[in-house]
Coordinates of C-alpha atoms in Angstrom, one line a residue:
M1 CA 313.5 273.0 121.1
K2 CA 310.5 274.5 119.3
L3 CA 310.3 278.0 118.0
H4 CA 307.9 279.2 120.6
E5 CA 310.5 278.4 123.3
L6 CA 312.7 281.3 122.1
M7 CA 312.4 284.0 124.7
R8 CA 314.1 286.9 126.3
I9 CA 316.1 285.7 129.3
P10 CA 314.0 285.6 132.4
E11 CA 315.5 288.0 135.0
E12 CA 316.0 285.2 137.5
Y13 CA 318.5 283.5 135.1
K14 CA 320.7 286.6 135.3
K15 CA 321.0 286.5 139.1
T16 CA 323.6 284.7 141.1
A17 CA 322.9 281.0 141.6
L18 CA 323.2 279.1 144.9
E19 CA 326.9 278.7 145.8
E20 CA 326.9 275.0 145.2
Q21 CA 325.5 275.6 141.7
Q22 CA 328.1 278.1 140.7
G23 CA 330.8 277.3 138.1
T24 CA 334.3 278.8 138.2
V25 CA 336.4 280.8 135.7
V26 CA 340.0 279.9 135.2
E27 CA 342.7 281.4 133.0
A28 CA 344.8 279.2 130.8
A29 CA 347.9 279.8 128.7
Y30 CA 348.6 277.7 125.6
P31 CA 351.2 277.6 122.8
V32 CA 350.2 278.9 119.4
S33 CA 352.0 277.8 116.3
N34 CA 349.6 279.3 113.7
Y35 CA 349.4 283.1 113.7
I36 CA 350.2 286.4 111.8
N37 CA 353.7 287.7 112.4
R38 CA 354.9 291.3 112.4
S39 CA 355.6 291.0 108.6
R40 CA 352.0 290.0 107.9
E41 CA 353.1 286.5 107.1
L42 CA 351.2 283.4 108.3
V43 CA 353.4 281.4 110.6
T44 CA 352.4 277.7 110.5
G45 CA 353.8 274.2 110.3
Q46 CA 350.7 272.7 108.8
G47 CA 351.6 272.8 105.1
I48 CA 348.9 275.4 104.4
P49 CA 349.5 276.7 100.8
S50 CA 350.1 280.4 100.4
E51 CA 347.2 280.5 97.8
E52 CA 344.8 279.4 100.5
A53 CA 346.2 281.8 103.1
G54 CA 346.4 284.7 100.7
R55 CA 349.9 285.6 101.9
K56 CA 353.4 284.2 102.4
V57 CA 353.5 281.2 104.6
I58 CA 356.6 280.5 106.8
A59 CA 357.8 278.5 109.7
G60 CA 358.4 280.3 112.9
D61 CA 358.6 280.2 116.7
R62 CA 355.5 279.5 118.8
I63 CA 353.9 282.3 120.8
V64 CA 351.9 281.9 124.0
K65 CA 348.3 283.2 124.3
K66 CA 345.7 283.1 127.0
C67 CA 342.0 282.2 127.2
N68 CA 339.4 282.1 129.9
I69 CA 337.4 279.0 130.6
Y70 CA 334.2 278.5 132.5
L71 CA 334.0 275.2 134.3
P72 CA 330.5 274.2 135.5
A73 CA 329.7 273.3 139.1
G74 CA 330.9 269.8 139.9
Y75 CA 333.7 269.8 137.3
C76 CA 336.5 267.6 138.8
E77 CA 339.9 267.5 137.2
K78 CA 340.4 264.0 138.6
D79 CA 337.1 262.6 137.2
S80 CA 337.9 261.8 133.6
E81 CA 334.7 259.6 133.3
V82 CA 332.4 262.6 133.1
K83 CA 332.5 264.4 129.8
Y84 CA 331.4 267.9 128.7
N85 CA 330.3 269.8 125.6
V86 CA 332.2 272.9 124.7
L87 CA 330.9 276.3 123.6
Y88 CA 333.5 278.8 122.3
L89 CA 332.4 282.5 122.7
L90 CA 334.3 285.1 120.7
H91 CA 334.6 288.8 121.6
G92 CA 334.3 292.0 119.7
V93 CA 336.7 294.3 117.9
G94 CA 337.9 296.2 120.9
G95 CA 337.5 293.3 123.4
S96 CA 339.5 290.4 124.7
R97 CA 339.1 287.1 126.4
S98 CA 337.5 289.1 129.3
E99 CA 334.8 291.0 127.3
W100 CA 332.0 288.4 127.9
L101 CA 333.0 288.5 131.6
N102 CA 334.1 292.0 132.7
G103 CA 331.9 293.8 130.2
N104 CA 328.8 292.0 131.4
M105 CA 328.6 292.1 135.3
D106 CA 325.7 292.0 137.7
E107 CA 325.1 294.3 140.7
E108 CA 327.1 292.0 143.0
G109 CA 330.2 292.3 140.8
W110 CA 329.9 288.8 139.2
Y111 CA 329.7 287.8 135.6
V112 CA 326.2 287.7 134.1
I113 CA 327.2 285.2 131.5
C114 CA 328.2 282.8 134.2
N115 CA 325.0 283.4 136.1
I116 CA 323.1 282.5 133.0
F117 CA 324.9 279.2 132.5
D118 CA 324.9 278.4 136.2
N119 CA 321.1 278.7 136.2
L120 CA 320.5 277.0 132.8
I121 CA 322.5 274.0 134.2
A122 CA 321.0 274.0 137.7
R123 CA 317.4 274.2 136.4
G124 CA 318.0 271.3 134.1
D125 CA 317.6 273.3 130.8
L126 CA 321.1 272.5 129.7
E127 CA 323.7 269.7 129.9
P128 CA 326.7 270.9 131.9
L129 CA 329.3 272.4 129.5
L130 CA 332.6 274.3 129.3
L131 CA 332.7 277.8 127.9
V132 CA 335.9 278.9 126.3
F133 CA 336.6 282.6 125.8
P134 CA 339.6 283.0 123.4
E135 CA 341.6 286.0 122.4
G136 CA 340.3 286.6 118.9
R137 CA 343.4 288.2 117.3
S138 CA 345.6 285.4 116.0
A139 CA 348.7 287.5 115.7
W140 CA 352.0 288.2 117.4
D141 CA 350.5 291.3 118.9
W142 CA 347.3 289.7 120.1
E143 CA 347.0 291.9 123.2
D144 CA 346.7 295.1 121.1
S145 CA 343.0 296.0 121.2
S146 CA 343.3 299.2 119.1
F147 CA 341.3 299.6 115.9
N148 CA 344.0 300.0 113.3
P149 CA 343.0 298.7 109.8
E150 CA 346.7 298.3 108.9
G151 CA 347.7 296.7 112.1
T152 CA 348.6 293.0 112.3
N153 CA 346.4 292.8 115.3
M154 CA 343.4 293.6 113.1
L155 CA 344.6 291.1 110.4
G156 CA 344.8 288.5 113.1
F157 CA 341.0 288.5 113.5
Y158 CA 340.7 287.0 110.0
Y159 CA 343.1 284.1 110.7
L160 CA 341.7 282.7 113.9
D161 CA 340.5 279.6 112.1
Y162 CA 344.0 278.1 111.9
E163 CA 344.7 278.7 115.6
L164 CA 341.3 277.2 116.6
R165 CA 341.9 274.1 114.5
Y166 CA 345.6 273.4 115.3
D167 CA 346.2 275.1 118.6
L168 CA 343.3 276.0 120.9
I169 CA 340.9 273.1 120.3
P170 CA 343.6 270.5 120.7
F171 CA 344.7 272.2 123.9
I172 CA 341.2 272.3 125.3
E173 CA 340.4 268.7 124.3
T174 CA 343.6 267.2 125.8
R175 CA 343.6 269.4 129.0
Y176 CA 339.9 269.1 129.9
H177 CA 337.3 266.3 130.0
T178 CA 335.4 266.9 126.7
Y179 CA 333.3 264.5 124.7
S180 CA 335.1 265.6 121.6
D181 CA 338.7 264.6 120.9
I182 CA 340.2 266.3 117.8
R183 CA 343.0 263.6 117.7
K184 CA 340.3 261.1 116.6
A185 CA 339.7 261.7 113.0
S186 CA 337.8 258.8 111.4
P187 CA 334.6 259.8 109.6
E188 CA 332.6 258.4 112.5
E189 CA 334.7 260.2 115.1
L190 CA 334.6 263.5 113.2
A191 CA 330.8 263.3 113.1
Y192 CA 330.7 262.6 116.8
N193 CA 333.1 265.4 117.7
R194 CA 331.3 268.2 115.9
Q195 CA 328.1 267.3 117.7
H196 CA 329.8 268.3 121.0
R197 CA 331.2 271.7 119.9
G198 CA 329.5 275.0 119.3
V199 CA 330.9 278.4 118.5
A200 CA 329.3 281.9 118.7
G201 CA 330.5 285.4 118.8
L202 CA 329.4 289.0 119.3
S203 CA 330.0 291.7 116.8
M204 CA 333.5 291.1 115.3
G205 CA 333.3 287.6 116.8
G206 CA 330.0 287.1 115.0
M207 CA 331.8 288.0 111.8
Q208 CA 334.5 285.5 112.6
V209 CA 331.9 282.7 113.0
L210 CA 330.3 283.5 109.6
N211 CA 333.5 284.2 107.6
L212 CA 335.7 281.6 109.1
V213 CA 333.3 278.8 110.1
L214 CA 331.0 278.9 107.1
G215 CA 333.7 280.0 104.6
G216 CA 333.4 283.7 103.8
R217 CA 336.2 286.1 102.9
R218 CA 339.2 287.2 105.0
C219 CA 339.9 290.9 105.1
D220 CA 343.0 293.0 105.1
A221 CA 343.9 296.8 105.0
E222 CA 343.0 298.5 101.7
R223 CA 346.6 299.0 100.7
Y224 CA 347.5 295.4 101.1
A225 CA 344.2 294.0 99.7
G226 CA 344.6 296.3 96.6
T227 CA 341.0 297.4 96.6
E228 CA 338.9 300.0 98.3
S229 CA 336.9 299.3 101.4
P230 CA 333.2 298.7 100.7
W231 CA 332.5 299.7 104.3
N232 CA 334.7 302.8 104.4
N233 CA 336.6 301.5 107.4
G234 CA 339.9 300.8 105.8
L235 CA 339.3 297.0 105.4
A236 CA 338.7 295.1 102.2
P237 CA 337.9 291.5 101.4
T238 CA 340.6 289.1 100.2
V239 CA 340.7 285.3 99.8
K240 CA 338.0 282.9 101.0
A241 CA 338.5 280.9 104.1
P242 CA 338.2 277.1 103.8
G243 CA 335.6 276.9 106.6
M244 CA 335.3 274.9 109.7
A245 CA 332.0 273.0 109.4
D246 CA 334.0 269.8 109.9
L247 CA 334.7 271.0 113.5
F248 CA 331.4 272.6 114.5
A249 CA 327.8 271.5 114.0
Y250 CA 326.4 274.7 115.7
A251 CA 327.3 278.3 114.9
G252 CA 325.9 281.6 116.2
A253 CA 326.5 285.2 115.1
F254 CA 325.2 287.9 117.4
S255 CA 325.2 291.4 115.9
N256 CA 327.8 290.4 113.4
A257 CA 330.1 293.1 112.2
P258 CA 329.8 294.8 108.8
T259 CA 332.9 292.9 107.4
S260 CA 330.8 289.7 107.4
S261 CA 330.5 288.3 104.0
E262 CA 327.3 288.5 102.1
G263 CA 324.7 285.8 102.5
K264 CA 324.9 284.4 99.0
L265 CA 328.6 283.8 99.3
L266 CA 328.2 282.2 102.8
G267 CA 325.3 280.0 101.6
N268 CA 327.3 278.9 98.5
A269 CA 330.3 278.0 100.8
L270 CA 328.0 275.9 103.0
A271 CA 326.4 274.2 100.0
S272 CA 329.8 273.1 98.7
S273 CA 331.1 271.8 102.0
R274 CA 331.3 268.1 102.8
Y275 CA 329.6 268.9 106.1
S276 CA 326.3 270.4 106.9
L277 CA 325.6 272.8 109.7
E278 CA 322.9 271.5 112.0
L279 CA 322.2 275.0 113.5
L280 CA 323.0 278.5 112.4
Y281 CA 321.7 281.2 114.7
L282 CA 321.8 284.9 113.7
T283 CA 320.5 287.6 116.0
C284 CA 320.6 291.4 116.2
G285 CA 318.7 294.3 117.7
D286 CA 316.5 296.2 115.3
Q287 CA 317.9 299.5 116.6
D288 CA 321.5 298.5 116.2
G289 CA 323.2 301.2 114.2
V290 CA 326.5 299.3 113.9
A291 CA 325.4 295.9 112.7
Y292 CA 321.8 295.6 111.7
G293 CA 322.0 296.6 108.0
E294 CA 325.6 296.1 106.8
G295 CA 326.2 293.1 109.0
F296 CA 323.1 291.2 110.0
Q297 CA 320.7 291.8 107.1
R298 CA 323.5 291.6 104.5
A299 CA 324.7 288.2 105.8
D300 CA 321.2 286.9 106.0
T301 CA 320.1 287.8 102.4
C302 CA 319.9 284.6 100.3
L303 CA 322.0 282.5 102.8
Y304 CA 319.4 280.0 103.6
D305 CA 318.3 279.5 100.0
M306 CA 321.9 279.1 98.7
A307 CA 322.9 276.7 101.4
A308 CA 320.4 274.1 100.1
N309 CA 320.5 270.9 102.1
N310 CA 323.7 271.7 104.0
L311 CA 321.9 273.9 106.5
G312 CA 319.6 272.2 109.0
N313 CA 318.0 274.8 111.4
Y314 CA 318.4 278.4 110.6
Y315 CA 317.3 280.9 113.2
K316 CA 317.0 284.6 112.4
V317 CA 316.1 286.3 115.6
I318 CA 315.5 290.1 115.9
I319 CA 315.5 291.7 119.3
K320 CA 312.9 294.4 119.4
N321 CA 314.4 297.8 120.4
G322 CA 317.7 296.1 120.8
V323 CA 321.0 297.9 120.2
H324 CA 324.7 296.9 120.1
D325 CA 325.0 295.6 123.6
F326 CA 324.8 292.7 126.0
Q327 CA 321.1 292.8 126.2
V328 CA 321.2 291.3 122.7
W329 CA 324.3 289.2 123.1
N330 CA 323.2 287.6 126.4
N331 CA 319.9 286.6 124.8
G332 CA 321.8 285.2 121.9
A333 CA 324.0 283.0 124.2
F334 CA 320.9 281.9 126.2
N335 CA 318.8 280.8 123.3
F336 CA 321.6 279.5 121.1
S337 CA 323.1 277.3 123.8
R338 CA 319.7 275.7 124.5
L339 CA 319.3 274.9 120.9
C340 CA 322.8 273.3 120.8
F341 CA 322.9 271.4 124.0
G342 CA 319.5 271.7 125.7
K343 CA 318.0 268.6 127.3
G344 CA 315.4 267.0 125.0
K345 CA 316.1 269.4 122.2
E346 CA 314.0 269.1 119.1
C347 CA 315.2 270.3 115.6
S348 CA 313.0 270.3 112.6
G349 CA 315.4 271.4 109.9
I350 CA 313.6 274.5 108.7
L351 CA 314.0 278.3 108.6
H352 CA 312.8 280.0 111.8
K353 CA 312.1 283.7 112.1
A354 CA 311.3 285.5 115.4
I355 CA 311.0 288.9 117.0
I356 CA 311.4 288.8 120.7

């Protein structure tokens, strides 16, 4: 894809596709063995050192979480020969696995995000893919959507990486027909797998992409972090996350939340990684009073320069007159997905800036 192909979503892509072109949304429950417990400890059986986690690490019982999954038209559970790319879409601070769906509906009561992907696939713009909508709080109280800086539900946002790596991605790739298979871990297989996974998020989910995929800092409540909040929201940065560039070649942050790490740190983390990101896509509305300055601009500053040769295509896309809403986030999903998995995509390995 070339820069001039970035665009606002044509209105027809937001409308319901023909019935035979429509995908379906299913809910799935899966076991989670990596999460924050009620004592703020990390439950895991993966041998993660407490120094990396920034807290006590213990063994514990599994919990069960849920996610929503979009299956494209034609997906057949019995046909294991046809494989699919996977895009993980993360929700915001007050949201859930349903935010991209229920918070984003058309006049007929159907999900706009599904209409967009139905039409992208039906019109030949995009290879058929699965969308996975996780619950972003990797904690025992993952269903608590309240904003409480001292809550374990809030802390869980900053530990989703372990759940993705050890619980959700393995579940998706053993249950559904995906190109990637996390059980295959030779250097060649790792390189292949990451080409077929993308991850993006809105607001708090955008922060998770930057801090947890690139390798920024986790956060905790001020009194547990031992420092004052630089954002005056009760949260303060703690230890660095190890990053997940080995799992994802494509990452997108849409109106990323203020607790996103600064660009210099994120770029340095990428530069020191064994894996390069093929695509990083940042977008925000220029009238977004929540994310534009503290989140989007702060994360962008120096990121590209510091990442050196470990960042291929970097897109910085500003939505003119955009605010903190689905007008921006739908545009992000539309353009980001075409750059990841579009048919005949072209990547030039440079910095791209656009206002649309």
